[in-house]
mmCIF file of C-alpha atoms in Angstrom:
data_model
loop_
_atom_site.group_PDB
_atom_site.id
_atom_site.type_symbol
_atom_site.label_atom_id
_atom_site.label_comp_id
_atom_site.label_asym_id
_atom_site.label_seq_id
_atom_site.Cartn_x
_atom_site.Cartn_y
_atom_site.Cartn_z
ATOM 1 C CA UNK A 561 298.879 232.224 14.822
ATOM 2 C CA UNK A 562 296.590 228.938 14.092
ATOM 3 C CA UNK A 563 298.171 226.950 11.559
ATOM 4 C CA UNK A 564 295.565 226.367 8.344
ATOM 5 C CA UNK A 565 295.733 223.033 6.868
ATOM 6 C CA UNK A 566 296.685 222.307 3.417
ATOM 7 C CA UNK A 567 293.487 221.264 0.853
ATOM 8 C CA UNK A 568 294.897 218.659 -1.234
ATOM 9 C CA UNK A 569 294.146 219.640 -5.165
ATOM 10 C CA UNK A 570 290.689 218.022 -6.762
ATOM 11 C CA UNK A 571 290.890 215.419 -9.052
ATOM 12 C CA UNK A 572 288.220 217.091 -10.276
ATOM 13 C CA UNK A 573 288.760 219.790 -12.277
ATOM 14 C CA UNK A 574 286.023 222.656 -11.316
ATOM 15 C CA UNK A 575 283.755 222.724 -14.851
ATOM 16 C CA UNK A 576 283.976 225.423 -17.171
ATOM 17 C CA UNK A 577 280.606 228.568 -16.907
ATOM 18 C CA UNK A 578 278.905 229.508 -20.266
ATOM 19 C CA UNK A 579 275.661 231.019 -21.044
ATOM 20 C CA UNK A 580 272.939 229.026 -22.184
ATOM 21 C CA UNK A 581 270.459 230.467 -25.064
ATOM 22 C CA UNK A 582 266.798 230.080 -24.733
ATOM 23 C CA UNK A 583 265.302 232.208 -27.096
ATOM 24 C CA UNK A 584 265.652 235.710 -28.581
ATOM 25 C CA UNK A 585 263.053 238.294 -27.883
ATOM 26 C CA UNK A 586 262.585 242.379 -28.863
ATOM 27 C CA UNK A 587 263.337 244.117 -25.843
ATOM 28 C CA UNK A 588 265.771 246.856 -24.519
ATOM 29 C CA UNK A 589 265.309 246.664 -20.866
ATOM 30 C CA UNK A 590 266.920 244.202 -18.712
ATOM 31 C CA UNK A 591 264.714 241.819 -17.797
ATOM 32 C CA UNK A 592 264.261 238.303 -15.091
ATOM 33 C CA UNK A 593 262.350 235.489 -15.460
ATOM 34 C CA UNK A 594 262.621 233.971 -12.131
ATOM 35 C CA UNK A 595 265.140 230.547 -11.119
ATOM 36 C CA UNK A 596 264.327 228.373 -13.676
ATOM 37 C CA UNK A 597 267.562 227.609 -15.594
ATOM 38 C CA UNK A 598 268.419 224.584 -16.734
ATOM 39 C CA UNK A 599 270.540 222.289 -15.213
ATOM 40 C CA UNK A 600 268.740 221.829 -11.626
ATOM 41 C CA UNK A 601 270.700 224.591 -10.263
ATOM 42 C CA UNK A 602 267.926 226.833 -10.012
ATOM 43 C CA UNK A 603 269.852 229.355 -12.123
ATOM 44 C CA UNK A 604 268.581 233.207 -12.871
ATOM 45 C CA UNK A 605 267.086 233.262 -16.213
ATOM 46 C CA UNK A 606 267.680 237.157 -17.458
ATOM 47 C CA UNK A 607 268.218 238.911 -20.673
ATOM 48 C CA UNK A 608 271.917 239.785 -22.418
ATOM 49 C CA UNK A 609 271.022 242.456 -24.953
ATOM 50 C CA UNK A 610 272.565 244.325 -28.012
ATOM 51 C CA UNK A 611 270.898 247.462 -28.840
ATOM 52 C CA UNK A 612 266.815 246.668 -28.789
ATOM 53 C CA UNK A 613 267.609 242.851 -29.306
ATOM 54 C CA UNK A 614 268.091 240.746 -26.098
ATOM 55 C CA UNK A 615 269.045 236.921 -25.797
ATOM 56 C CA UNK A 616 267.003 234.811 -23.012
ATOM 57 C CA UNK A 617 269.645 233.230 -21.144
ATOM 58 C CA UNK A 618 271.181 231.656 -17.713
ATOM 59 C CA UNK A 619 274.407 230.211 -17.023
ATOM 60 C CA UNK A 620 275.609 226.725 -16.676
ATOM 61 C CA UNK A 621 278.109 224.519 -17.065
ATOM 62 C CA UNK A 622 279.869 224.159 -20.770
ATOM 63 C CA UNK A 623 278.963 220.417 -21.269
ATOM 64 C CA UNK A 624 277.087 218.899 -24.353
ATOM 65 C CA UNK A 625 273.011 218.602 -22.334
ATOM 66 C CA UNK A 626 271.300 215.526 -23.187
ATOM 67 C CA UNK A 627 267.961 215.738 -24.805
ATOM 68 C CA UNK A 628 266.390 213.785 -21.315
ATOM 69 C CA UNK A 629 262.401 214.666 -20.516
ATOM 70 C CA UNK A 630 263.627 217.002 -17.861
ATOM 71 C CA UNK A 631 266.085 218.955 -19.912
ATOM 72 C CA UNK A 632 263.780 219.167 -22.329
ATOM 73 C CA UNK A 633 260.773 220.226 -20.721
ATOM 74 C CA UNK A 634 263.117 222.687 -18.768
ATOM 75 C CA UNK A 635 264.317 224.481 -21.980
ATOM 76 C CA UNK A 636 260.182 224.614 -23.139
ATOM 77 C CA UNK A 637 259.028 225.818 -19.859
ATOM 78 C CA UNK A 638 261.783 228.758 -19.666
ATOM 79 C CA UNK A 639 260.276 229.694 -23.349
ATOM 80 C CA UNK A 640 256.495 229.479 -22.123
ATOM 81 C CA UNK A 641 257.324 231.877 -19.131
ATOM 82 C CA UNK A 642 258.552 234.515 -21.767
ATOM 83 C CA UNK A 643 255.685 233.971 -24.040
ATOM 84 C CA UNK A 644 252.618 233.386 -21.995
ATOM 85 C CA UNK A 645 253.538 234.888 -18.557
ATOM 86 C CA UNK A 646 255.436 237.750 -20.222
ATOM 87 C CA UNK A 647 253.350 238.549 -23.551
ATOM 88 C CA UNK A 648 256.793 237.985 -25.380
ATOM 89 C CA UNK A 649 257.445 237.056 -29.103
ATOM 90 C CA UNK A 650 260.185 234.383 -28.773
ATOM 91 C CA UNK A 651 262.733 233.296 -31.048
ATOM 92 C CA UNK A 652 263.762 229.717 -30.132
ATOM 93 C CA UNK A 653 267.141 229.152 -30.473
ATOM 94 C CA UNK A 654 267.444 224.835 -30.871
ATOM 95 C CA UNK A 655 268.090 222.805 -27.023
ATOM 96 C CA UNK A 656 271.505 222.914 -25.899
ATOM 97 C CA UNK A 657 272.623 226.203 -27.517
ATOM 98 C CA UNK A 658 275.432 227.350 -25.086
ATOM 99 C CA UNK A 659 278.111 230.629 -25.429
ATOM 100 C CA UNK A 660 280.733 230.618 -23.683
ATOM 101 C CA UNK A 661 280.521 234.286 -22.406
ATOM 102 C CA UNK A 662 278.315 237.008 -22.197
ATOM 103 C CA UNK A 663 280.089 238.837 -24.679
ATOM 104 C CA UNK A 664 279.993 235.950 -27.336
ATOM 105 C CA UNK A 665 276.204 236.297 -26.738
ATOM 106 C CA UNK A 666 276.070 239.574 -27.700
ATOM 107 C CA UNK A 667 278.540 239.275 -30.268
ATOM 108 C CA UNK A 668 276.096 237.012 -32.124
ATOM 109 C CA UNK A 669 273.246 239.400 -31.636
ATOM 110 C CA UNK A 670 275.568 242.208 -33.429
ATOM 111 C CA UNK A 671 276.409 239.254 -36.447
ATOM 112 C CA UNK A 672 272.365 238.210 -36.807
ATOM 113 C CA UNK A 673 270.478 241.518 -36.067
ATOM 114 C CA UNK A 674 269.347 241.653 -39.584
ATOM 115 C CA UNK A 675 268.255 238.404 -39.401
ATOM 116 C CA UNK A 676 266.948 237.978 -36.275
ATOM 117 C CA UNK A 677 264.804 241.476 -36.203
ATOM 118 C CA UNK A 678 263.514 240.017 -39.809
ATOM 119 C CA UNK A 679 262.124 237.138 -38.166
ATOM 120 C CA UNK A 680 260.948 238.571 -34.891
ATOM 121 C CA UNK A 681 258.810 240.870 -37.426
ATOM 122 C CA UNK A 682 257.506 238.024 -39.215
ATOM 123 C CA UNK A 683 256.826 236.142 -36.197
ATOM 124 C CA UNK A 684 255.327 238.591 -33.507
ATOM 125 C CA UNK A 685 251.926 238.176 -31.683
ATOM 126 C CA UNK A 686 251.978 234.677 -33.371
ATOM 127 C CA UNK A 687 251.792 231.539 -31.399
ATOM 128 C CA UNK A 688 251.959 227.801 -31.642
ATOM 129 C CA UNK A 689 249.662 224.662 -31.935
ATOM 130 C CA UNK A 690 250.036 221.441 -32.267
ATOM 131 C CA UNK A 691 247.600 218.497 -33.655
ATOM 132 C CA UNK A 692 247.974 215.351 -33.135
ATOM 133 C CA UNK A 693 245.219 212.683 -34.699
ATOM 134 C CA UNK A 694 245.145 208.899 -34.036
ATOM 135 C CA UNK A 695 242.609 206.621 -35.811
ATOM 136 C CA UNK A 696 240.503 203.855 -34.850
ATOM 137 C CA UNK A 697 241.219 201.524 -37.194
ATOM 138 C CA UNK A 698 237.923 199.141 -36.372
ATOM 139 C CA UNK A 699 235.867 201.764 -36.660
ATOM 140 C CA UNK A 700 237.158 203.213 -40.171
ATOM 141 C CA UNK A 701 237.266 200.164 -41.240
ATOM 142 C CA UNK A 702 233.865 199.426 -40.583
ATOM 143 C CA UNK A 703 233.130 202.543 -42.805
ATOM 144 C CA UNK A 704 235.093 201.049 -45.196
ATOM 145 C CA UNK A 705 233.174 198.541 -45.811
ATOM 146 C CA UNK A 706 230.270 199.768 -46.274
ATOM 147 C CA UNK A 707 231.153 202.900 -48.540
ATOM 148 C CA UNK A 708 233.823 200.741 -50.728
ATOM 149 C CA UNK A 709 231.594 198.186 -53.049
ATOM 150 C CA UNK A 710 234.443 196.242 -54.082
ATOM 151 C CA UNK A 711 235.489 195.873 -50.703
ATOM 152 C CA UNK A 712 231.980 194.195 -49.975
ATOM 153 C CA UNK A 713 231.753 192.164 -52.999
ATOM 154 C CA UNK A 714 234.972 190.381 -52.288
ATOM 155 C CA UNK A 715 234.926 190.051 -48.733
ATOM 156 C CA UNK A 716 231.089 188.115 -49.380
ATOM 157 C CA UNK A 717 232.851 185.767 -51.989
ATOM 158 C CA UNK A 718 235.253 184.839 -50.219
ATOM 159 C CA UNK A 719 232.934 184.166 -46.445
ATOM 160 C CA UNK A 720 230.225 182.270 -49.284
ATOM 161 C CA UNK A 721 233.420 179.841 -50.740
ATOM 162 C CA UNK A 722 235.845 179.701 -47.967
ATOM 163 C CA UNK A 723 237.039 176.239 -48.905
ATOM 164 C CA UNK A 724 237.832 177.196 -52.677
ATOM 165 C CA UNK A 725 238.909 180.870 -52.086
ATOM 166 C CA UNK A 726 242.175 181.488 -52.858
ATOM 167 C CA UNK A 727 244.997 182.805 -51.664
ATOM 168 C CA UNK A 728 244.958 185.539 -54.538
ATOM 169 C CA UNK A 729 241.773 186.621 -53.550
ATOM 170 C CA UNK A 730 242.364 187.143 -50.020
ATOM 171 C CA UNK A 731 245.393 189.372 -51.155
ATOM 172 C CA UNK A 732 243.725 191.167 -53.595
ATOM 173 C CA UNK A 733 241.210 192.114 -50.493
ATOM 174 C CA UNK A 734 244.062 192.874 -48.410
ATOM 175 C CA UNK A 735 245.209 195.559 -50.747
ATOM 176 C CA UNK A 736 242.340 196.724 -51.370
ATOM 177 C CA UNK A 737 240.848 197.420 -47.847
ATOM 178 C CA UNK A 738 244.752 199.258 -47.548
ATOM 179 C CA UNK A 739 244.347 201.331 -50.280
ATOM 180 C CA UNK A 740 240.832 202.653 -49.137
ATOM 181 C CA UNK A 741 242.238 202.940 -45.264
ATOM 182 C CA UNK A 742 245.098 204.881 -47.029
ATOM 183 C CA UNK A 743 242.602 206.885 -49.122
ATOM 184 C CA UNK A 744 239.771 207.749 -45.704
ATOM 185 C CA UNK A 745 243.222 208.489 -44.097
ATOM 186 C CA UNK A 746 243.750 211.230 -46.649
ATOM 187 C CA UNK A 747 240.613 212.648 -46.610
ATOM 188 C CA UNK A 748 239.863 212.472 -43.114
ATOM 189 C CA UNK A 749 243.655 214.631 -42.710
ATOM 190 C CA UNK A 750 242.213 217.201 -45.563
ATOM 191 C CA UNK A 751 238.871 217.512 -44.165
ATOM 192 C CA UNK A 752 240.852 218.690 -40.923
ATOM 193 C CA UNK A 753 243.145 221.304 -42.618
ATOM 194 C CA UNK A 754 240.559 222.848 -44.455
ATOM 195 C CA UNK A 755 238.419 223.318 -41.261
ATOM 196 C CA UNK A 756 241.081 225.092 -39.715
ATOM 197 C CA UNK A 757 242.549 226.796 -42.510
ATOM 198 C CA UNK A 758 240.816 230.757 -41.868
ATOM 199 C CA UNK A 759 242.202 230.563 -38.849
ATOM 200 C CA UNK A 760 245.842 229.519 -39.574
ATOM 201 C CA UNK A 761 248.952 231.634 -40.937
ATOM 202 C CA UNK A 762 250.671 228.451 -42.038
ATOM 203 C CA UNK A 763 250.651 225.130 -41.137
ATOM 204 C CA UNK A 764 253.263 222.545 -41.267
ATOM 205 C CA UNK A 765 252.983 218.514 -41.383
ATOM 206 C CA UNK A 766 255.451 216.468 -39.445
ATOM 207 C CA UNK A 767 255.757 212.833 -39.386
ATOM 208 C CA UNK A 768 253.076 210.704 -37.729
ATOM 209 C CA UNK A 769 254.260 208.190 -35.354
ATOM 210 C CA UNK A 770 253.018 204.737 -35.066
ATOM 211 C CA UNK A 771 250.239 203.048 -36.895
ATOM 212 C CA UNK A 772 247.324 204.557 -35.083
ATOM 213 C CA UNK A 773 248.625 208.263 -36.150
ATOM 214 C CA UNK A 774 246.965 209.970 -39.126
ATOM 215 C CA UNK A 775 248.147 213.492 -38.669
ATOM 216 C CA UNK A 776 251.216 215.185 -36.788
ATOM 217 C CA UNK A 777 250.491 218.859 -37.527
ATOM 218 C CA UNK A 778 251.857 222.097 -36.426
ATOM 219 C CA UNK A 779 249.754 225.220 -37.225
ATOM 220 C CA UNK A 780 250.934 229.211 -36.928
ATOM 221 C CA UNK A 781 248.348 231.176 -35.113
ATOM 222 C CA UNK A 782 247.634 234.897 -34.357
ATOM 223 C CA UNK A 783 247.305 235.679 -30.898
ATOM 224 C CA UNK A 784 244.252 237.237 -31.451
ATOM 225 C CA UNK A 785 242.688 234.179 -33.203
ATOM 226 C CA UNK A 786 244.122 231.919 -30.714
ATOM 227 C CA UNK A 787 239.951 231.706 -29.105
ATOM 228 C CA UNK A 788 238.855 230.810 -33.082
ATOM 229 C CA UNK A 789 241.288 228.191 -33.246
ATOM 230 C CA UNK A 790 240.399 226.442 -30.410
ATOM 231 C CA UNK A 791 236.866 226.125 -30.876
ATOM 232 C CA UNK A 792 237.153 225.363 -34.178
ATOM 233 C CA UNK A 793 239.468 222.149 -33.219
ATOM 234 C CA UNK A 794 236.687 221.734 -30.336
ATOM 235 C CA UNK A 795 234.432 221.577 -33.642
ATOM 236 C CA UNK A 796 236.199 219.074 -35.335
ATOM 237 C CA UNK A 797 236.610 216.869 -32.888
ATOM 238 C CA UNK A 798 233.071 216.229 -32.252
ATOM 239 C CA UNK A 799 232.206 216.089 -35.808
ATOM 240 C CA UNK A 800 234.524 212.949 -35.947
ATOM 241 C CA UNK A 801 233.952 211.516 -32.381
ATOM 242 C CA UNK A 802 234.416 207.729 -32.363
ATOM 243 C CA UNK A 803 236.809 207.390 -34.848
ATOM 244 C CA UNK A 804 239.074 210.023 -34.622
ATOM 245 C CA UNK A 805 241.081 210.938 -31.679
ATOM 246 C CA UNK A 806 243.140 214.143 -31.005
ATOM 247 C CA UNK A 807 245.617 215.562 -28.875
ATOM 248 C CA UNK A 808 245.578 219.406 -28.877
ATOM 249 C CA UNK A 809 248.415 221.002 -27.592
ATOM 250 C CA UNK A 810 250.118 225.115 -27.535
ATOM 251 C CA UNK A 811 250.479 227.348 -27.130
ATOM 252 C CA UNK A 812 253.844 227.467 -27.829
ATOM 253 C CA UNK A 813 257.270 229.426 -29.095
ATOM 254 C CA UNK A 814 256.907 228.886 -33.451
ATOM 255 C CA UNK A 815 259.204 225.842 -32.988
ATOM 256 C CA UNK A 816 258.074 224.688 -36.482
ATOM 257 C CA UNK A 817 258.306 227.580 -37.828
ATOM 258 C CA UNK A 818 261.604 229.088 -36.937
ATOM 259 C CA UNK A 819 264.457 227.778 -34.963
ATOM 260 C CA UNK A 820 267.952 229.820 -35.187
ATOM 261 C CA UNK A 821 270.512 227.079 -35.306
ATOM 262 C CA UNK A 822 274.581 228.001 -35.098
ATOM 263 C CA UNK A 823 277.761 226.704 -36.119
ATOM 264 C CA UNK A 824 280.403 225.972 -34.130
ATOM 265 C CA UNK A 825 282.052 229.203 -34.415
ATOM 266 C CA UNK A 826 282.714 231.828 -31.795
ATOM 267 C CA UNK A 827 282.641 229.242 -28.297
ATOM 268 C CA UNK A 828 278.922 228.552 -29.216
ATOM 269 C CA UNK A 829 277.493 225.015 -29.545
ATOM 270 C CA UNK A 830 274.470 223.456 -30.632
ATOM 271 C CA UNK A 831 272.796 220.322 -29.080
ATOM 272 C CA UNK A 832 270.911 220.017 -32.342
#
């Protein structure tokens, strides 16, 4: 008989399997979404489900993910392929969500039915936008100017006696031309929400970013309106080329909206 060698024991010990949580979504079929998992293992993404209720999931290793651009747009792009490819009405569940069995999965579908069949009611054949709108601050400023007297009256005084201005005055200008950037800034955000506001269910404003950034918005759409909302952001942005700027994107999961966050409780974990 050949003799088989002895493996000496890892130093490694093999990592522990759990199920990581995309999203919940109403179905009562099992269902695949292709090798998309997270974790660059190409892992199945598929469906653990308690009674018409099923949790978008694939397995992985338990370990805490970090929130890196790939990660990240990993988690996203598994929730896109439910929604868009698949017609879906996702849940999110917040990155890094991970069970530590199948059965813990469905155990917190059984604790959160209620809760989750609430929201999925609220929340189906509703999508996604976001709005981002950077300033050009010449340009506004320019407008400034010209629409703010004040602004104009001090700003001449000051180029006509530039050896006896004084340091107050050039303050006083200084606060003023903020104010009015502060109060165009206001406006100009406004103007834009009321544009799009018949074809909105909600909206939500996030922090801007940066001193170029006016608006961070997030805006709750009905798929059917989806085509309205577009064009009417199409709209706005030509009615404000040259000083306004905007980044359009969606559709996506209601992020904003609704996120299902856990405790610590029952093997799960939360990355947020």
């Amino acid at each position: 008989m050949e003799a088989v060698k002895a493996q000496p024991p890892s130093d490694k010990p093999a990592s522990a399997e759990g199920i990581y949580v995309y999203c919940i979504i109403e179905s009562a079929e099992p269902r695949s979404f292709g090798k998309i998992g997270i974790g660059g293992r190409s892992d199945d993404v598929y469906t653990v489900h308690h009674e018409d209720l099923a949790a978008v999931v694939s397995r992985s290793p338990l370990m805490v993910y970090d929130p890196t651009r790939d990660n990240a747009l990993t988690h996203e792009h598994v929730n896109e392929v439910v929604m868009i490819d698949n017609s879906f009405t996702p849940v999110p569940m917040s990155f890094g969500t991970l069970f530590k069995t199948e059965e813990d999965t469905r155990e917190f579908l059984k604790d959160t039915y209620k809760e989750l069949r609430d929201v999925l009611g609220k929340m189906k054949d509703k999508l996604e936008f976001g709005l981002k709108v950077n300033w050009d601050r010449e340009s506004v400023l320019t407008e400034v100017e010209r629409d703010y007297e004040e602004i104009r009256r001090l700003k001449a005084e000051i180029e006509t006696n530039q050896q006896s201005s004084t340091y107050f005055a050039r303050m006083q200008l200084g606060r003023l031309v903020e104010q009015a950037l502060a109060e165009k800034s206001e406006a100009y955000v406004r103007e834009i929400y009321e544009a799009l506001q018949d074809s909105v269910i909600a909206s939500r404003s996030n922090k801007v970013i940066g001193d170029r950034m006016i608006m961070n918005g997030a805006f709750l759409v009905a798929r059917d309106k989806a085509n309205l909302f577009d064009k009417k952001v199409q709209d706005i942005g030509k009615r404000f080329e040259g000083k306004l700027s905007f980044k359009y994107t969606g559709p996506w999961p209601p992020y904003n909206f609704v996120t299902i966050r856990l405790k610590l409780e029952r093997g799960a974990g939360s990355g947020t």
